[in-house]
PDB file of C-alpha atoms and ligand atoms in Angstrom:
ATOM      1  CA  UNK G  73     -46.685  -9.461  -2.712  1.00 97.00           C
ATOM      2  CA  UNK G  74     -48.404 -12.711  -3.864  1.00 97.00           C
ATOM      3  CA  UNK G  75     -46.738 -16.424  -2.765  1.00 97.00           C
ATOM      4  CA  UNK G  76     -46.955 -18.079  -6.659  1.00 96.00           C
ATOM      5  CA  UNK G  77     -47.347 -22.069  -6.788  1.00 96.00           C
ATOM      6  CA  UNK G  78     -45.635 -24.106  -9.986  1.00 94.00           C
ATOM      7  CA  UNK G  79     -47.769 -26.804 -10.965  1.00 94.00           C
ATOM      8  CA  UNK G  80     -45.683 -30.271 -12.744  1.00 92.00           C
ATOM      9  CA  UNK G  81     -47.788 -32.816 -14.398  1.00 93.00           C
ATOM     10  CA  UNK G  82     -46.560 -35.903 -14.823  1.00 96.00           C
ATOM     11  CA  UNK G  83     -47.675 -40.160 -15.991  1.00 97.00           C
ATOM     12  CA  UNK G  84     -45.374 -42.955 -13.922  1.00 97.00           C
ATOM     13  CA  UNK G  85     -46.066 -46.630 -14.276  1.00 97.00           C
ATOM     14  CA  UNK G  86     -45.857 -49.397 -11.791  1.00 97.00           C
ATOM     15  CA  UNK G  87     -43.174 -50.597 -14.576  1.00 95.00           C
ATOM     16  CA  UNK G  88     -41.616 -50.456 -18.184  1.00 94.00           C
ATOM     17  CA  UNK G  89     -44.006 -53.086 -19.650  1.00 95.00           C
ATOM     18  CA  UNK G  90     -46.493 -50.647 -18.618  1.00 97.00           C
ATOM     19  CA  UNK G  91     -45.613 -48.634 -21.348  1.00 97.00           C
ATOM     20  CA  UNK G  92     -46.865 -48.726 -24.489  1.00 97.00           C
ATOM     21  CA  UNK G  93     -45.013 -50.759 -26.783  1.00 97.00           C
ATOM     22  CA  UNK G  94     -43.280 -47.698 -29.055  1.00 96.00           C
ATOM     23  CA  UNK G  95     -42.256 -46.213 -25.666  1.00 97.00           C
ATOM     24  CA  UNK G  96     -40.479 -49.151 -24.935  1.00 97.00           C
ATOM     25  CA  UNK G  97     -38.656 -49.765 -28.012  1.00 98.00           C
ATOM     26  CA  UNK G  98     -36.860 -46.532 -27.227  1.00 98.00           C
ATOM     27  CA  UNK G  99     -36.632 -47.223 -23.205  1.00 97.00           C
ATOM     28  CA  UNK G 100     -34.694 -49.988 -24.956  1.00 97.00           C
ATOM     29  CA  UNK G 101     -33.125 -48.834 -27.067  1.00 97.00           C
ATOM     30  CA  UNK G 102     -31.475 -46.269 -24.194  1.00 97.00           C
ATOM     31  CA  UNK G 103     -30.512 -48.676 -22.249  1.00 95.00           C
ATOM     32  CA  UNK G 104     -28.115 -50.382 -25.034  1.00 96.00           C
ATOM     33  CA  UNK G 105     -26.748 -47.411 -25.371  1.00 97.00           C
ATOM     34  CA  UNK G 106     -25.817 -46.646 -22.350  1.00 96.00           C
ATOM     35  CA  UNK G 107     -23.324 -49.772 -22.440  1.00 95.00           C
ATOM     36  CA  UNK G 108     -21.734 -47.826 -25.444  1.00 96.00           C
ATOM     37  CA  UNK G 109     -21.329 -44.839 -22.306  1.00 97.00           C
ATOM     38  CA  UNK G 110     -17.586 -43.393 -22.058  1.00 98.00           C
ATOM     39  CA  UNK G 111     -17.905 -42.157 -18.105  1.00 97.00           C
ATOM     40  CA  UNK G 112     -14.168 -43.375 -16.546  1.00 97.00           C
ATOM     41  CA  UNK G 113     -14.606 -41.312 -14.518  1.00 97.00           C
ATOM     42  CA  UNK G 114     -17.568 -41.287 -12.453  1.00 96.00           C
ATOM     43  CA  UNK G 115     -18.338 -44.790 -12.940  1.00 95.00           C
ATOM     44  CA  UNK G 116     -22.149 -43.361 -14.250  1.00 96.00           C
ATOM     45  CA  UNK G 117     -23.926 -45.120 -17.360  1.00 97.00           C
ATOM     46  CA  UNK G 118     -26.251 -43.005 -19.311  1.00 97.00           C
ATOM     47  CA  UNK G 119     -28.190 -44.126 -22.021  1.00 97.00           C
ATOM     48  CA  UNK G 120     -31.077 -41.907 -24.197  1.00 98.00           C
ATOM     49  CA  UNK G 121     -32.502 -42.249 -27.319  1.00 98.00           C
ATOM     50  CA  UNK G 122     -34.665 -40.271 -29.174  1.00 98.00           C
ATOM     51  CA  UNK G 123     -37.677 -41.074 -31.457  1.00 98.00           C
ATOM     52  CA  UNK G 124     -38.580 -38.811 -33.862  1.00 97.00           C
ATOM     53  CA  UNK G 125     -41.497 -38.909 -35.813  1.00 97.00           C
ATOM     54  CA  UNK G 126     -40.764 -41.094 -38.994  1.00 95.00           C
ATOM     55  CA  UNK G 127     -40.299 -43.506 -36.519  1.00 96.00           C
ATOM     56  CA  UNK G 128     -36.409 -43.445 -36.706  1.00 96.00           C
ATOM     57  CA  UNK G 129     -34.046 -43.806 -33.252  1.00 97.00           C
ATOM     58  CA  UNK G 130     -31.214 -42.271 -32.189  1.00 97.00           C
ATOM     59  CA  UNK G 131     -29.137 -42.786 -29.296  1.00 98.00           C
ATOM     60  CA  UNK G 132     -26.435 -41.123 -27.340  1.00 98.00           C
ATOM     61  CA  UNK G 133     -24.692 -41.733 -23.943  1.00 98.00           C
ATOM     62  CA  UNK G 134     -22.465 -39.609 -21.655  1.00 98.00           C
ATOM     63  CA  UNK G 135     -19.569 -39.051 -22.712  1.00 98.00           C
ATOM     64  CA  UNK G 136     -16.656 -37.798 -20.413  1.00 98.00           C
ATOM     65  CA  UNK G 137     -13.295 -36.892 -20.251  1.00 98.00           C
ATOM     66  CA  UNK G 138      -9.821 -36.554 -18.645  1.00 98.00           C
ATOM     67  CA  UNK G 139     -10.957 -32.379 -18.246  1.00 98.00           C
ATOM     68  CA  UNK G 140     -14.040 -33.091 -16.683  1.00 98.00           C
ATOM     69  CA  UNK G 141     -16.214 -29.898 -17.820  1.00 97.00           C
ATOM     70  CA  UNK G 142     -15.215 -31.153 -21.338  1.00 98.00           C
ATOM     71  CA  UNK G 143     -17.133 -34.061 -21.136  1.00 98.00           C
ATOM     72  CA  UNK G 144     -21.751 -34.215 -21.594  1.00 98.00           C
ATOM     73  CA  UNK G 145     -24.668 -35.978 -20.430  1.00 98.00           C
ATOM     74  CA  UNK G 146     -26.275 -38.499 -23.085  1.00 98.00           C
ATOM     75  CA  UNK G 147     -29.225 -36.473 -23.539  1.00 98.00           C
ATOM     76  CA  UNK G 148     -27.710 -33.714 -25.191  1.00 98.00           C
ATOM     77  CA  UNK G 149     -25.051 -36.483 -27.433  1.00 98.00           C
ATOM     78  CA  UNK G 150     -28.673 -38.212 -28.215  1.00 98.00           C
ATOM     79  CA  UNK G 151     -30.536 -33.819 -28.624  1.00 98.00           C
ATOM     80  CA  UNK G 152     -27.607 -33.161 -30.760  1.00 97.00           C
ATOM     81  CA  UNK G 153     -26.759 -36.191 -33.750  1.00 97.00           C
ATOM     82  CA  UNK G 154     -30.723 -36.227 -33.880  1.00 97.00           C
ATOM     83  CA  UNK G 155     -30.603 -32.705 -35.043  1.00 96.00           C
ATOM     84  CA  UNK G 156     -27.616 -32.700 -36.558  1.00 96.00           C
ATOM     85  CA  UNK G 157     -28.523 -35.653 -38.919  1.00 92.00           C
ATOM     86  CA  UNK G 158     -32.401 -34.851 -38.873  1.00 82.00           C
ATOM     87  CA  UNK G 159     -33.985 -32.892 -42.303  1.00 79.00           C
ATOM     88  CA  UNK G 160     -36.948 -31.620 -40.640  1.00 87.00           C
ATOM     89  CA  UNK G 161     -38.139 -34.705 -39.141  1.00 95.00           C
ATOM     90  CA  UNK G 162     -39.626 -33.530 -35.971  1.00 97.00           C
ATOM     91  CA  UNK G 163     -39.029 -35.805 -32.083  1.00 98.00           C
ATOM     92  CA  UNK G 164     -41.612 -37.594 -30.477  1.00 98.00           C
ATOM     93  CA  UNK G 165     -39.408 -38.144 -27.715  1.00 98.00           C
ATOM     94  CA  UNK G 166     -36.718 -39.309 -25.422  1.00 98.00           C
ATOM     95  CA  UNK G 167     -36.211 -42.111 -22.903  1.00 98.00           C
ATOM     96  CA  UNK G 168     -33.289 -41.666 -20.469  1.00 98.00           C
ATOM     97  CA  UNK G 169     -32.272 -44.253 -18.705  1.00 97.00           C
ATOM     98  CA  UNK G 170     -28.766 -45.205 -16.510  1.00 96.00           C
ATOM     99  CA  UNK G 171     -27.725 -48.968 -16.079  1.00 92.00           C
ATOM    100  CA  UNK G 172     -25.225 -49.832 -13.170  1.00 90.00           C
ATOM    101  CA  UNK G 173     -22.471 -51.472 -15.148  1.00 84.00           C
ATOM    102  CA  UNK G 174     -21.124 -54.535 -12.836  1.00 86.00           C
ATOM    103  CA  UNK G 175     -24.611 -55.260 -11.495  1.00 90.00           C
ATOM    104  CA  UNK G 176     -27.685 -54.419 -14.474  1.00 87.00           C
ATOM    105  CA  UNK G 177     -29.878 -52.715 -12.077  1.00 90.00           C
ATOM    106  CA  UNK G 178     -31.508 -49.659 -13.422  1.00 92.00           C
ATOM    107  CA  UNK G 179     -30.211 -46.146 -11.006  1.00 93.00           C
ATOM    108  CA  UNK G 180     -33.008 -43.563 -11.250  1.00 91.00           C
ATOM    109  CA  UNK G 181     -31.724 -40.585 -13.517  1.00 95.00           C
ATOM    110  CA  UNK G 182     -33.698 -36.763 -14.403  1.00 95.00           C
ATOM    111  CA  UNK G 183     -32.172 -34.584 -17.276  1.00 97.00           C
ATOM    112  CA  UNK G 184     -29.279 -31.977 -15.418  1.00 97.00           C
ATOM    113  CA  UNK G 185     -30.633 -28.163 -15.782  1.00 97.00           C
ATOM    114  CA  UNK G 186     -28.022 -27.632 -18.222  1.00 97.00           C
ATOM    115  CA  UNK G 187     -30.293 -30.786 -20.911  1.00 98.00           C
ATOM    116  CA  UNK G 188     -33.151 -30.237 -19.656  1.00 98.00           C
ATOM    117  CA  UNK G 189     -32.242 -25.778 -20.962  1.00 97.00           C
ATOM    118  CA  UNK G 190     -30.941 -27.466 -24.585  1.00 97.00           C
ATOM    119  CA  UNK G 191     -33.996 -30.296 -25.463  1.00 98.00           C
ATOM    120  CA  UNK G 192     -36.407 -27.166 -25.292  1.00 97.00           C
ATOM    121  CA  UNK G 193     -34.775 -25.402 -27.896  1.00 96.00           C
ATOM    122  CA  UNK G 194     -35.702 -28.054 -29.876  1.00 97.00           C
ATOM    123  CA  UNK G 195     -39.321 -28.487 -28.360  1.00 97.00           C
ATOM    124  CA  UNK G 196     -39.618 -24.935 -29.254  1.00 96.00           C
ATOM    125  CA  UNK G 197     -38.295 -25.025 -32.633  1.00 95.00           C
ATOM    126  CA  UNK G 198     -40.999 -28.163 -33.522  1.00 96.00           C
ATOM    127  CA  UNK G 199     -43.934 -26.251 -31.844  1.00 97.00           C
ATOM    128  CA  UNK G 200     -44.962 -29.980 -30.521  1.00 98.00           C
ATOM    129  CA  UNK G 201     -44.091 -30.706 -27.430  1.00 98.00           C
ATOM    130  CA  UNK G 202     -41.433 -34.139 -26.477  1.00 98.00           C
ATOM    131  CA  UNK G 203     -41.943 -36.700 -24.005  1.00 98.00           C
ATOM    132  CA  UNK G 204     -39.439 -37.604 -21.579  1.00 98.00           C
ATOM    133  CA  UNK G 205     -39.235 -41.219 -20.508  1.00 98.00           C
ATOM    134  CA  UNK G 206     -37.102 -42.009 -17.595  1.00 97.00           C
ATOM    135  CA  UNK G 207     -37.015 -44.154 -14.803  1.00 93.00           C
ATOM    136  CA  UNK G 208     -37.993 -43.387 -11.239  1.00 90.00           C
ATOM    137  CA  UNK G 209     -37.234 -45.465  -7.721  1.00 89.00           C
ATOM    138  CA  UNK G 210     -37.504 -49.415  -7.660  1.00 89.00           C
ATOM    139  CA  UNK G 211     -38.211 -49.416 -11.340  1.00 90.00           C
ATOM    140  CA  UNK G 212     -40.952 -46.523 -11.892  1.00 95.00           C
ATOM    141  CA  UNK G 213     -41.774 -45.161 -14.923  1.00 97.00           C
ATOM    142  CA  UNK G 214     -42.420 -41.005 -14.825  1.00 97.00           C
ATOM    143  CA  UNK G 215     -43.293 -39.475 -17.849  1.00 98.00           C
ATOM    144  CA  UNK G 216     -43.478 -36.284 -18.571  1.00 98.00           C
ATOM    145  CA  UNK G 217     -45.443 -34.689 -22.076  1.00 97.00           C
ATOM    146  CA  UNK G 218     -42.957 -32.427 -22.476  1.00 98.00           C
ATOM    147  CA  UNK G 219     -39.210 -30.512 -22.179  1.00 97.00           C
ATOM    148  CA  UNK G 220     -41.278 -27.682 -20.498  1.00 96.00           C
ATOM    149  CA  UNK G 221     -42.887 -29.132 -17.778  1.00 96.00           C
ATOM    150  CA  UNK G 222     -39.554 -30.076 -17.039  1.00 96.00           C
ATOM    151  CA  UNK G 223     -38.508 -26.485 -16.652  1.00 96.00           C
ATOM    152  CA  UNK G 224     -40.991 -24.517 -15.423  1.00 93.00           C
ATOM    153  CA  UNK G 225     -39.799 -20.688 -15.116  1.00 92.00           C
ATOM    154  CA  UNK G 226     -37.036 -21.622 -18.333  1.00 91.00           C
ATOM    155  CA  UNK G 227     -35.101 -19.344 -20.398  1.00 90.00           C
ATOM    156  CA  UNK G 228     -36.871 -19.273 -23.379  1.00 84.00           C
ATOM    157  CA  UNK G 229     -35.109 -17.211 -26.539  1.00 81.00           C
ATOM    158  CA  UNK G 230     -38.021 -15.176 -27.629  1.00 82.00           C
ATOM    159  CA  UNK G 231     -37.015 -12.280 -24.638  1.00 84.00           C
ATOM    160  CA  UNK G 232     -33.529 -11.958 -27.142  1.00 88.00           C
ATOM    161  CA  UNK G 233     -35.509 -10.467 -29.894  1.00 86.00           C
ATOM    162  CA  UNK G 234     -36.589  -7.906 -27.828  1.00 75.00           C
ATOM    163  CA  UNK G 235     -33.285  -6.808 -27.160  1.00 67.00           C
TER     164      UNK G 235
HETATM  165  N1  THU S 459     -25.741 -37.295 -17.034  1.00 60.04           N
HETATM  166  C1  THU S 459     -26.205 -37.814 -18.200  1.00 60.04           C
HETATM  167  O1  THU S 459     -24.900 -38.474 -18.950  1.00 60.04           O
HETATM  168  N2  THU S 459     -27.793 -37.480 -17.956  1.00 60.04           N
HETATM  169  C2  THU S 459     -27.655 -37.115 -16.871  1.00 60.04           C
HETATM  170  O2  THU S 459     -28.974 -36.956 -17.080  1.00 60.04           O
HETATM  171  C3  THU S 459     -27.368 -37.015 -15.418  1.00 60.04           C
HETATM  172  C4  THU S 459     -25.657 -36.288 -15.678  1.00 60.04           C
HETATM  173  C5  THU S 459     -23.653 -38.114 -16.990  1.00 60.04           C
HETATM  174  C6  THU S 459     -22.382 -36.656 -16.739  1.00 60.04           C
HETATM  175  C7  THU S 459     -21.566 -37.651 -16.440  1.00 60.04           C
HETATM  176  O3  THU S 459     -20.721 -37.912 -17.145  1.00 60.04           O
HETATM  177  C8  THU S 459     -22.402 -38.506 -15.470  1.00 60.04           C
HETATM  178  O4  THU S 459     -23.701 -38.651 -15.905  1.00 60.04           O
HETATM  179  C9  THU S 459     -21.969 -37.835 -14.105  1.00 60.04           C
HETATM  180  O5  THU S 459     -22.523 -36.856 -13.429  1.00 60.04           O
END
């Protein structure tokens, strides 16, 4: 038996203003989207914005339901909307933001496991990494250069081909 190690790489920026203007634009779109989230049960308002290579930005936010499991996260709303309306343009990046409704404060949020898996599907499909931009504690900004980096030991549909 051998113990193995998985290392993950990401970039941390002191503030949103340290990102390049294009990244800031996507973060701002995610912030805007969070304001329209439908989250009456959790009170946790999440916004996501997907930017395509052709410059289009598609927003999404969490949509909850009285039957709790029927709700869905912001990342999947944004990504599925992007894919449902996309004519083949590749996805460049996704930004995820949670804003406290009362104070307007930024709350750190990272994609849940289901979203990571759902997002990974499209990264594999387009054969090009999708950058993930999100806030960490103290408004630091974290950038992962690919979804795969956020999901080590991921389930890849390739294995289904061999079954
Ligand atoms: N949520 C998201 O939309 N994205 C995340 O990355 C984490 C969680 C939503 C789901 C649910 O509506 C609420 O936040 C509380 O879990």
